[in-house]
mmCIF file of C-alpha atoms in Angstrom:
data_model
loop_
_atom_site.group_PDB
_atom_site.id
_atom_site.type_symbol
_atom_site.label_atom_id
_atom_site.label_comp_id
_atom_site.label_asym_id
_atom_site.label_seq_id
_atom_site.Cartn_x
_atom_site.Cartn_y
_atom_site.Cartn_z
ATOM 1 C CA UNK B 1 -48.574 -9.399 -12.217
ATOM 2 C CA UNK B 2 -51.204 -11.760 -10.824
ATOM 3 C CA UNK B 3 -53.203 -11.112 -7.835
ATOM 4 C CA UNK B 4 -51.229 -13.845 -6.149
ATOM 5 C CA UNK B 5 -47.631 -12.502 -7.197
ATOM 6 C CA UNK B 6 -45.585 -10.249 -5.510
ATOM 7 C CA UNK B 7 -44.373 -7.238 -6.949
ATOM 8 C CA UNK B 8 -40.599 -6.960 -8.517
ATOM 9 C CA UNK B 9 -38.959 -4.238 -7.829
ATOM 10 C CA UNK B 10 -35.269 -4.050 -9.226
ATOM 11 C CA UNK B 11 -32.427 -1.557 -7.256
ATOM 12 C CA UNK B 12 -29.815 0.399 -8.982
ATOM 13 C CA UNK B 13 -27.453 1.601 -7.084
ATOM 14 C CA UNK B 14 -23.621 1.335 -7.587
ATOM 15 C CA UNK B 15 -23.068 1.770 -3.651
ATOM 16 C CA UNK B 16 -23.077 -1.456 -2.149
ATOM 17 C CA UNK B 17 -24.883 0.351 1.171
ATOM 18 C CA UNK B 18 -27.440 1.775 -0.497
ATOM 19 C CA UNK B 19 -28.382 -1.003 -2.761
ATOM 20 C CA UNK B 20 -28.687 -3.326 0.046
ATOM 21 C CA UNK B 21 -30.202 -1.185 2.828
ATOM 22 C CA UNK B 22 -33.032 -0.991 -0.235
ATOM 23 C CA UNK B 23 -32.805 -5.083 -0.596
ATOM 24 C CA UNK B 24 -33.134 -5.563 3.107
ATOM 25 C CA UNK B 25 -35.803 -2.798 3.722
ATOM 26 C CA UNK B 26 -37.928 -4.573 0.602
ATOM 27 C CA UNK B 27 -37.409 -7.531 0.695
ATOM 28 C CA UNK B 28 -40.025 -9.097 3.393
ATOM 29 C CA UNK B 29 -43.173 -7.375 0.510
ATOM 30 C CA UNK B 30 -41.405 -7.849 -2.623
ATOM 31 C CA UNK B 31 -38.987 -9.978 -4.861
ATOM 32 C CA UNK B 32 -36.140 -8.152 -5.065
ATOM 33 C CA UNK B 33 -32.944 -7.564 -7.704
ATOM 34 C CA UNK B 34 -30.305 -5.826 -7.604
ATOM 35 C CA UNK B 35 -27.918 -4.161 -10.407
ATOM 36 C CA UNK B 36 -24.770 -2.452 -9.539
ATOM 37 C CA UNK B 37 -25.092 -0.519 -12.214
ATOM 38 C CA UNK B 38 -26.827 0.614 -15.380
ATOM 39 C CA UNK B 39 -25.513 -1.634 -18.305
ATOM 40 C CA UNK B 40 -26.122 -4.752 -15.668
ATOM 41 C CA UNK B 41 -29.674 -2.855 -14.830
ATOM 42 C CA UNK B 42 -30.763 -3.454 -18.632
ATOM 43 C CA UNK B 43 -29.512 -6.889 -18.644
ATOM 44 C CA UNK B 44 -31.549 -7.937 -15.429
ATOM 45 C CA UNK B 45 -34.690 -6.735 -17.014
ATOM 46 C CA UNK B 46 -34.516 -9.186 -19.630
ATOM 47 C CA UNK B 47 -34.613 -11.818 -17.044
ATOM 48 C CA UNK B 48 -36.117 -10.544 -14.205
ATOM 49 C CA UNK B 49 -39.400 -8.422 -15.805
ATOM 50 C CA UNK B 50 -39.575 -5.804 -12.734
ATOM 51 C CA UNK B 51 -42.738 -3.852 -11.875
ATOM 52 C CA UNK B 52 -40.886 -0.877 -10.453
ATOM 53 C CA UNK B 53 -37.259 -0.214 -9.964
ATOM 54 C CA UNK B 54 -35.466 2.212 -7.530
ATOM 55 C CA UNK B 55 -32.314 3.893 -8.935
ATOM 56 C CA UNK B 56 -29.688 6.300 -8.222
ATOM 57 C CA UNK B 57 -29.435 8.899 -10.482
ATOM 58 C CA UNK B 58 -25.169 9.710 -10.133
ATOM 59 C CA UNK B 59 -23.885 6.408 -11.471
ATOM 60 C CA UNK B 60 -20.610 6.024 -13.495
ATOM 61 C CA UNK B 61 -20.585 5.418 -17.034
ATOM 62 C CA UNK B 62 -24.090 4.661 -17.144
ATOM 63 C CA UNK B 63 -26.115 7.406 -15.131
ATOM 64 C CA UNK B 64 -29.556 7.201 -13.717
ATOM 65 C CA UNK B 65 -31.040 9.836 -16.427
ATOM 66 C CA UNK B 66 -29.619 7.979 -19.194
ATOM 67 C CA UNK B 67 -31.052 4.357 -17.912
ATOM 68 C CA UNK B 68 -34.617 5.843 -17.249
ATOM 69 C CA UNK B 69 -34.733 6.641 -20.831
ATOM 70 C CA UNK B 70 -33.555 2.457 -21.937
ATOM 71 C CA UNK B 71 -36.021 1.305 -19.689
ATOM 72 C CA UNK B 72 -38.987 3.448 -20.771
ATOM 73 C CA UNK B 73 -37.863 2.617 -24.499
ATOM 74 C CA UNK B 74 -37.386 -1.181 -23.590
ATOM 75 C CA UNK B 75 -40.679 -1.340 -21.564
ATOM 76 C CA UNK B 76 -42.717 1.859 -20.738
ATOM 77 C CA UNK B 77 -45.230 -0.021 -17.849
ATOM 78 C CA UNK B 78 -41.953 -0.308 -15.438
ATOM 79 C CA UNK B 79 -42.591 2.424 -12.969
ATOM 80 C CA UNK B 80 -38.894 3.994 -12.105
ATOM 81 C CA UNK B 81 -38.277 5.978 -8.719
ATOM 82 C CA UNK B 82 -34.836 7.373 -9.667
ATOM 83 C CA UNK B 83 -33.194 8.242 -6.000
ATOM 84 C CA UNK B 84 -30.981 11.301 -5.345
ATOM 85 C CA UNK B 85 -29.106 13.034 -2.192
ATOM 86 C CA UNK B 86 -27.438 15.517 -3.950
ATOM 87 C CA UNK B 87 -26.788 18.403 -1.223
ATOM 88 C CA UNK B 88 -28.071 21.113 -3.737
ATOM 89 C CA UNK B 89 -31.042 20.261 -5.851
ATOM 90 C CA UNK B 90 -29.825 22.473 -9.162
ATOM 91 C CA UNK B 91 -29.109 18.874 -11.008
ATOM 92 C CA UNK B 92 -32.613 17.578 -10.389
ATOM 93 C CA UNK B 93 -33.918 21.101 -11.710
ATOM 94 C CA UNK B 94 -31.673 21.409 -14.557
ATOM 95 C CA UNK B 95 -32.715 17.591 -15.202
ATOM 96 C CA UNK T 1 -11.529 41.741 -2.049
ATOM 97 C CA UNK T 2 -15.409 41.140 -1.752
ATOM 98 C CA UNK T 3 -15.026 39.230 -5.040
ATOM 99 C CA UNK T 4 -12.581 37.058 -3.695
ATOM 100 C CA UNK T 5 -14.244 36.117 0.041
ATOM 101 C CA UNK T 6 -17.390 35.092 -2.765
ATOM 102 C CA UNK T 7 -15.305 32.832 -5.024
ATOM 103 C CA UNK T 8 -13.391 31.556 -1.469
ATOM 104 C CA UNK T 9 -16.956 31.110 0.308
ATOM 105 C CA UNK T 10 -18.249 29.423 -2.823
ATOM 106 C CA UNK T 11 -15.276 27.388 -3.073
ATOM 107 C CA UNK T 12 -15.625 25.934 0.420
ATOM 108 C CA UNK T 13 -19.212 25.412 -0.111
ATOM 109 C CA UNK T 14 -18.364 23.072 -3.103
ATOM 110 C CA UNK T 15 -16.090 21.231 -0.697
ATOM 111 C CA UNK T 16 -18.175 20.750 2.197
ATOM 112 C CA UNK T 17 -21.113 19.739 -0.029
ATOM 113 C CA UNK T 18 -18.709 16.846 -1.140
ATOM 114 C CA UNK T 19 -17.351 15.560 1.975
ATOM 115 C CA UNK T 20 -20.788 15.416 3.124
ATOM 116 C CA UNK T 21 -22.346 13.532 0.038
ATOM 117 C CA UNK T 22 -19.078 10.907 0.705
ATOM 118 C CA UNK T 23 -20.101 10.635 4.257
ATOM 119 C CA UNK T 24 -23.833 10.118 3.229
ATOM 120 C CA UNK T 25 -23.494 6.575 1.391
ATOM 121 C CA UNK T 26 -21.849 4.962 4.246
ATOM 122 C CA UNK T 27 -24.579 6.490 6.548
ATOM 123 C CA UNK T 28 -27.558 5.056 4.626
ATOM 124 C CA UNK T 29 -26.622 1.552 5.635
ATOM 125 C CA UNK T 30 -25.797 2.110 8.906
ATOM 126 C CA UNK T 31 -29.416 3.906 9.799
ATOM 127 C CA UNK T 32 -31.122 1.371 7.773
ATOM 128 C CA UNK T 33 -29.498 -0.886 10.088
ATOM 129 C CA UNK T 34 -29.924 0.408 12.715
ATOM 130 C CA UNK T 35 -33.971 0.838 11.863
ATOM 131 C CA UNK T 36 -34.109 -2.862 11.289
ATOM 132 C CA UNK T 37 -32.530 -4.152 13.255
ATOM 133 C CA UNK T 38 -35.224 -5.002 16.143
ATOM 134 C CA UNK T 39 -37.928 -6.588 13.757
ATOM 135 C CA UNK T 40 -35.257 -8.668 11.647
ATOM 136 C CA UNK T 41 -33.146 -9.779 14.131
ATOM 137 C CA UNK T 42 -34.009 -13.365 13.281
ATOM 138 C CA UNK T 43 -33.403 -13.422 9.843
ATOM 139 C CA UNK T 44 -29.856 -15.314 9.700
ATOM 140 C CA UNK T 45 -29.285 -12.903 6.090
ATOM 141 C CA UNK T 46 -29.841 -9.673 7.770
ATOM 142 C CA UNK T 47 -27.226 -10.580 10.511
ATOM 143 C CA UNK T 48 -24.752 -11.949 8.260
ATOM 144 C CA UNK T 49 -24.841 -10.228 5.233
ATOM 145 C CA UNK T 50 -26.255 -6.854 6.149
ATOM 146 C CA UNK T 51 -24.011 -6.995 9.484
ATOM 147 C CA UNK T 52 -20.895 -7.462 6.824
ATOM 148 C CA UNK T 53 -22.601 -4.354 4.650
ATOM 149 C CA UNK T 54 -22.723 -2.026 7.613
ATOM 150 C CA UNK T 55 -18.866 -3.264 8.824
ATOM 151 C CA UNK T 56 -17.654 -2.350 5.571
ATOM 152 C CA UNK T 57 -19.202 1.100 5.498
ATOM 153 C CA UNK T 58 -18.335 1.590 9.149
ATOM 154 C CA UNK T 59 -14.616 0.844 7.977
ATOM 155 C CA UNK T 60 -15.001 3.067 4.830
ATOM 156 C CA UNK T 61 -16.282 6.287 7.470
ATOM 157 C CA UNK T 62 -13.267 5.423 9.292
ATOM 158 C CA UNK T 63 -11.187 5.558 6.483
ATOM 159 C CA UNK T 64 -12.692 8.885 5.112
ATOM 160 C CA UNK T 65 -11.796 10.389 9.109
ATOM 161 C CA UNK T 66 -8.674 9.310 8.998
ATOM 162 C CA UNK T 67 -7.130 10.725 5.335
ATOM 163 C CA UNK T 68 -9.139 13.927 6.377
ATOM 164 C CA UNK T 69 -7.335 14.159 9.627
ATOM 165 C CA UNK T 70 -3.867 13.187 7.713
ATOM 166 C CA UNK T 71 -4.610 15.887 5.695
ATOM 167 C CA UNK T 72 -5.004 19.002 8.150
ATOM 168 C CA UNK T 73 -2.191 17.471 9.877
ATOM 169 C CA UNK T 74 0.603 19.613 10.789
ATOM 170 C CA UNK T 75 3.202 16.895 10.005
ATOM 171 C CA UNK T 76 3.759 16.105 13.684
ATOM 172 C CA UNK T 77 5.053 12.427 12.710
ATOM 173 C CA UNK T 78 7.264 9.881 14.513
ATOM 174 C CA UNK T 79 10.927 10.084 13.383
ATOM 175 C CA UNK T 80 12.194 6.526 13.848
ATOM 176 C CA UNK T 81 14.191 4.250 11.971
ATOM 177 C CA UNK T 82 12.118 1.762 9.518
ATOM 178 C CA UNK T 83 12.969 -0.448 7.134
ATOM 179 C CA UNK T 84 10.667 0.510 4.144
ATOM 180 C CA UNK T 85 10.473 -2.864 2.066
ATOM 181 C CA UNK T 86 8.863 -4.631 5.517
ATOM 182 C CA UNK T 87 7.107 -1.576 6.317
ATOM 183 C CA UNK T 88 5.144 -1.548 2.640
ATOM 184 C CA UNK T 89 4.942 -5.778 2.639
ATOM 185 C CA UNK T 90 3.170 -5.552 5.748
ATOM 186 C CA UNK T 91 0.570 -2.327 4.259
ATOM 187 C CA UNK T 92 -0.157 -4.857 1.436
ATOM 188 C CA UNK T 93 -0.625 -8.148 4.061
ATOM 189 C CA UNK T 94 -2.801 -5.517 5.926
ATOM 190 C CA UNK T 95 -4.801 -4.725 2.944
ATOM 191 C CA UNK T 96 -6.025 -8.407 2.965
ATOM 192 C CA UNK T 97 -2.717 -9.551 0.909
ATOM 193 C CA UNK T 98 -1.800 -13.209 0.815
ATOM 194 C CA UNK T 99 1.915 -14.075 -0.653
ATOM 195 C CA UNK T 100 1.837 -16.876 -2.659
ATOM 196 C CA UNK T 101 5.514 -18.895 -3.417
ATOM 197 C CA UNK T 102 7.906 -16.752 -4.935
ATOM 198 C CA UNK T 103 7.210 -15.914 -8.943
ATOM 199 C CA UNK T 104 10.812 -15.338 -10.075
ATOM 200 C CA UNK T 105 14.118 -14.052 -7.745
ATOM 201 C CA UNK T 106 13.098 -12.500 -4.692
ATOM 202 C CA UNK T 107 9.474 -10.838 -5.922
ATOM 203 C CA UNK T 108 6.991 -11.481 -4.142
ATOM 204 C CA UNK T 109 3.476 -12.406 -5.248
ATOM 205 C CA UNK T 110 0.298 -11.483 -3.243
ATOM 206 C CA UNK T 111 -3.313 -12.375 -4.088
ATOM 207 C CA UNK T 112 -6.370 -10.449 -2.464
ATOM 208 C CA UNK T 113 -10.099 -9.242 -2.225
ATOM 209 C CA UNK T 114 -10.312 -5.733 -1.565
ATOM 210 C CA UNK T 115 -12.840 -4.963 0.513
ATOM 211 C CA UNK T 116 -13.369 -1.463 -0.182
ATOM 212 C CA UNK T 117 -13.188 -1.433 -3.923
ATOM 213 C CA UNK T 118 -14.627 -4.886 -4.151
ATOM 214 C CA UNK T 119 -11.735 -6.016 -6.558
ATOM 215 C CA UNK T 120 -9.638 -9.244 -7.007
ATOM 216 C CA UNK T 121 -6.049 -7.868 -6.970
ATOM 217 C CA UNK T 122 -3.025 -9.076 -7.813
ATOM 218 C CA UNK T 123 0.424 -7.231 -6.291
ATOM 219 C CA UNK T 124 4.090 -7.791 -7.246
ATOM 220 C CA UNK T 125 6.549 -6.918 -4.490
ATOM 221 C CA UNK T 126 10.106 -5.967 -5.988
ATOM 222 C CA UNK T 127 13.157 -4.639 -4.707
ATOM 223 C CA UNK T 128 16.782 -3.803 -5.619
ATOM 224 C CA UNK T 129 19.402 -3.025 -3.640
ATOM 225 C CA UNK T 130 20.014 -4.242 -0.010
ATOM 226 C CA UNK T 131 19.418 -1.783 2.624
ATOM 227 C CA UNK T 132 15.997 -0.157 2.927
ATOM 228 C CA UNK T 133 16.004 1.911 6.150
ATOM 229 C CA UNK T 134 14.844 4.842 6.590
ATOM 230 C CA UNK T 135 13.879 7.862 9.149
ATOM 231 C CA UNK T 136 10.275 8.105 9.261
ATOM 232 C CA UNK T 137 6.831 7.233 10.744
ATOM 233 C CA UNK T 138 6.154 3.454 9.674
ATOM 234 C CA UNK T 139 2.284 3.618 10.440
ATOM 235 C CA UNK T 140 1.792 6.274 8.046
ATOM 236 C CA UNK T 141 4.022 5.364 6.006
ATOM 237 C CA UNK T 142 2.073 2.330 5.102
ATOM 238 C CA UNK T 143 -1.155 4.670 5.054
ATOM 239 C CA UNK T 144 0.340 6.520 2.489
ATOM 240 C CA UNK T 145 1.530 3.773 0.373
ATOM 241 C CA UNK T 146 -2.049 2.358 0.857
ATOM 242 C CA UNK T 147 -3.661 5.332 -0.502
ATOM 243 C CA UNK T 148 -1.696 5.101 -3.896
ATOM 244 C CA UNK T 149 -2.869 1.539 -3.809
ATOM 245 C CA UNK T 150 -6.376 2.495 -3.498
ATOM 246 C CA UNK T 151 -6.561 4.724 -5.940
ATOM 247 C CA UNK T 152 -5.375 2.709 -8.405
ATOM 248 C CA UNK T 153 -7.903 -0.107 -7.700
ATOM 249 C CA UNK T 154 -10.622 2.822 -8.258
ATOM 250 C CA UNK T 155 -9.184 3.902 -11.231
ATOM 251 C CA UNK T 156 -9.418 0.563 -12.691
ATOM 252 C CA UNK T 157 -12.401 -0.498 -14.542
ATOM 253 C CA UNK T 158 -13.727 -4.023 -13.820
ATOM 254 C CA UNK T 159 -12.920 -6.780 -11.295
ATOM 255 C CA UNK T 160 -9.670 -7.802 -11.879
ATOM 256 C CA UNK T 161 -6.685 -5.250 -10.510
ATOM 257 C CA UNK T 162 -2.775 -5.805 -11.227
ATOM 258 C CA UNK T 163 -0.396 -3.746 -9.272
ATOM 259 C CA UNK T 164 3.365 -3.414 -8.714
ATOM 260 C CA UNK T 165 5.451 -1.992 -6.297
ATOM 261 C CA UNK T 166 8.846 -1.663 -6.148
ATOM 262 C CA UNK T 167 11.504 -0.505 -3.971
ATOM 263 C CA UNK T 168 14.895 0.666 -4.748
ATOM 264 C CA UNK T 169 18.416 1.492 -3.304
ATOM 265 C CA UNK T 170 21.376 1.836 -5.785
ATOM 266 C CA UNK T 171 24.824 1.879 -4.143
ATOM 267 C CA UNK T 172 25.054 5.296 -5.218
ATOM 268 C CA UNK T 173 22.370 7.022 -3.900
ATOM 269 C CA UNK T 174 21.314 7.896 -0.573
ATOM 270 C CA UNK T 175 17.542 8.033 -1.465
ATOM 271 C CA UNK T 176 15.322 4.675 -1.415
ATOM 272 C CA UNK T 177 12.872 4.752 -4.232
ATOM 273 C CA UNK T 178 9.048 3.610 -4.283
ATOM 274 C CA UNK T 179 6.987 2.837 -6.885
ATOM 275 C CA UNK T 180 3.463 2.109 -6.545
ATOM 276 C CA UNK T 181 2.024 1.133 -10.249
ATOM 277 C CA UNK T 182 -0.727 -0.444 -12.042
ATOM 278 C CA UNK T 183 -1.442 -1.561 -15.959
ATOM 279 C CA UNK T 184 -5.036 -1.709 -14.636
ATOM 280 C CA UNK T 185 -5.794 1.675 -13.585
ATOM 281 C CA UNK T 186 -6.945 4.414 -16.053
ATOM 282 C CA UNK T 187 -6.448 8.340 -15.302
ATOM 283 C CA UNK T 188 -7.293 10.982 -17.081
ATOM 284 C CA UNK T 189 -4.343 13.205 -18.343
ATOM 285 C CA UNK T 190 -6.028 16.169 -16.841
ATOM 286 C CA UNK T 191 -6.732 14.376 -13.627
ATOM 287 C CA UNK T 192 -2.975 13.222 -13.096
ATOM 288 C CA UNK T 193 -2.215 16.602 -13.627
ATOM 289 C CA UNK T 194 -3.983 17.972 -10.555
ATOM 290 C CA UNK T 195 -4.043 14.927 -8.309
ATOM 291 C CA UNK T 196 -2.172 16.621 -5.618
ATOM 292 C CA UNK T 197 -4.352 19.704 -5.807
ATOM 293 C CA UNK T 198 -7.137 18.800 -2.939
ATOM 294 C CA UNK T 199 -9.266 21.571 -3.276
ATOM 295 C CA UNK T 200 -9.274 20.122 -7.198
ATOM 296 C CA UNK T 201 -9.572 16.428 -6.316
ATOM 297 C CA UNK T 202 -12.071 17.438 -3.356
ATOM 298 C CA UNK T 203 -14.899 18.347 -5.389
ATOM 299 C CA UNK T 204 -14.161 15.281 -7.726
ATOM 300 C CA UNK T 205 -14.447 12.399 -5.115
ATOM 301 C CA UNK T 206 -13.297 12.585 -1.356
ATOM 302 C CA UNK T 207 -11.765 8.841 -2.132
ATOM 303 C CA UNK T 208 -9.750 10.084 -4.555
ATOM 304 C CA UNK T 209 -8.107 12.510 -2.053
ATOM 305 C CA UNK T 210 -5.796 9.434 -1.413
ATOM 306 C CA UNK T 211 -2.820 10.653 -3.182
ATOM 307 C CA UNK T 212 -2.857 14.351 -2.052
ATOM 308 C CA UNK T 213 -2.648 12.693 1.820
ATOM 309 C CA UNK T 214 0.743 10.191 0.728
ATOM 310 C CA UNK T 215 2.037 13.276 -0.546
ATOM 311 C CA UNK T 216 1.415 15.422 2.636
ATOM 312 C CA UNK T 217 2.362 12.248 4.845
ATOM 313 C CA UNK T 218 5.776 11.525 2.550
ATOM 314 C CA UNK T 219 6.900 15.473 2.520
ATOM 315 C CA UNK T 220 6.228 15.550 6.208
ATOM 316 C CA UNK T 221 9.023 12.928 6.325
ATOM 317 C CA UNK T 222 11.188 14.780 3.671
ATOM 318 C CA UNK T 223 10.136 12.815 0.966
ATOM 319 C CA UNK T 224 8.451 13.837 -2.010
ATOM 320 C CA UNK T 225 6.211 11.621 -3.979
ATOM 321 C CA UNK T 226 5.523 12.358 -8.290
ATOM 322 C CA UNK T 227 2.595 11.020 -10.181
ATOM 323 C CA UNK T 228 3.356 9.730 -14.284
ATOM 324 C CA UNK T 229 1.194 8.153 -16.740
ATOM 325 C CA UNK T 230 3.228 6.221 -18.687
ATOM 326 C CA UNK T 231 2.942 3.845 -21.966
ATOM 327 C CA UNK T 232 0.112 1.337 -20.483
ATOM 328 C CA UNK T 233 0.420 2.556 -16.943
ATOM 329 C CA UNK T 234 -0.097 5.027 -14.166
ATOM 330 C CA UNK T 235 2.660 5.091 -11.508
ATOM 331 C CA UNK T 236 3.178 7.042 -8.282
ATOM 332 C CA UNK T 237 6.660 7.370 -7.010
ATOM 333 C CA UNK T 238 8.047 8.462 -3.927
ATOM 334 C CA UNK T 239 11.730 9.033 -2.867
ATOM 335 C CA UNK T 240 12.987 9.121 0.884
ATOM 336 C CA UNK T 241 16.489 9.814 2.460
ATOM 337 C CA UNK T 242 17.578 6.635 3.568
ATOM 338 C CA UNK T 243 19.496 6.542 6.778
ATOM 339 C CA UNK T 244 22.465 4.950 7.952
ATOM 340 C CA UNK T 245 22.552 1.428 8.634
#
């Protein structure tokens, strides 16, 4: 990223609230994508080239845990902020 | 005895924790619109599209109220006469349904966008047999047939949704049948099996508590309503007394 660029920042979220209450807080600082869900996550990045991207963790088919690990292996300099509100934290632990 | 309070405690604990992490997604939006909405008033994308974002999940809270309060409900319904092949034509024109021309005999053919499981669906409206009427409440009656027809759309995997409903009277019978089906949708033997369990589907997804309310709503009216997977499709069916014309 040049000193001139904004950052990208790519949100996964399959909720349609959450993903753009993210967009909308974001957007104004950064260039924003969004991915409903995992498998369309990984085929953003090959377009898009985030910096950091925002995820939820409880996805279907592809979850949050599992598309951490393709990102890392596809490019580990993407920062990921994976995004949970479980009401007991004993996945995050076990995680 | 204690043993049992634990596993009834832990139980309700499980449930709670859902309803409240259904009610949470809907709530994000909201507050972050609410947050916003002072310093990006002016930007026409915020109003619009956010605006349409946060009307959604307003709806979908509404929603989530309403099958929970259909569910704890006593059965107190309205027992009036309705004709059940207008009653479910207008659920599906409600749902956002538009009927196209006529496909073949008297089916009907309805296109839509549904808003809630963001899928293009197409409906077939059938019926055999002349009289439909029936003793019941017509509001929830279309609730309940609504229900099936939700959770079908989130059972099925991509964009594109295909469902059927039919409605039946043979001259020999004094029941009207419904059937609410979809090639689309994919269940889960195992999930079929305890779809009118609450407590089960509860701690699965709150959504998916859709069917367990039709059945409460179509008992309460002495109905009964059966779930079947069959070759290439799941199908709910419900059977009412009809009433004399």
């Amino acid at each position: 990223m040049s000193a001139t660029d904004r950052a990208r920042v790519l949100v996964v979220d399959d909720e349609l609230g959450p993903r753009e209450s993210l967009r909308m807080i974001l957007k104004p600082r950064y260039d924003i994508a969004t991915a409903d869900s995992g498998e369309a996550a990984l085929t953003t990045l090959t377009t898009f080239h985030p910096d950091l991207v925002f995820m939820d963790i409880k996805m279907p088919q592809m979850d949050g845990i599992e598309l951490l690990q393709q990102i890392k292996r596809s490019d580990p300099s993407i920062e990921v902020v994976m995004i949970t509100a479980y009401a007991s934290s004993r996945r995050s632990r076990t995680r | 005895m204690e043993k049992r309070s634990a596993e009834q405690l832990q139980l309700l604990t499980r449930v709670v924790a859902r309803i409240a992490d259904e009610i949470k997604n809907p709530l994000v939006s909201i507050n972050a619109f609410m947050e916003l909405i002072g310093e990006r008033y002016d930007d026409p994308s915020f109003r619009q599209q956010f605006a349409s974002v946060v009307g959604r999940d307003v709806r979908r809270l509404v929603q989530i109220f309403d099958k929970l309060a259909a569910l704890v409900n006593e059965g107190d319904y309205k027992r009036d006469a309705m004709d059940v092949r207008s009653a479910i034509e207008e659920c599906l024109v409600e749902m956002g349904g538009q009927v196209l021309p006529a496909a073949n005999g008297e089916a009907r053919l309805l296109t839509f966008a549904d808003e809630s499981t963001q899928k293009h669906v197409t409906a077939t409206l059938s019926h055999e047999g002349s009289s439909f009427l029936a003793t019941g409440d017509r509001s929830m009656m279309k609730k309940a047939i609504a229900y099936l027809v939700w959770y079908l759309l989130r059972k099925t995997p991509g964009a594109e949704a295909k469902i059927a409903v039919s409605i039946s009277r043979l001259d020999t019978e004094d029941r009207i049948r419904i059937t609410v089906a979809s090639r689309t949708a994919e269940v889960r033997a195992e999930e079929l099996q305890a779809i009118f369990d609450p407590i089960q589907v509860v701690q699965g997804n709150l959504i998916d508590v859709g069917p367990c309310v039709s059945q409460r709503i179509i008992e309460a009216q002495g109905g009964r309503l059966d779930a079947k997977q069959g070759r290439g499709d799941v199908s709910f069916t419900a059977s009412l007394a009809a009433a004399r014309a």
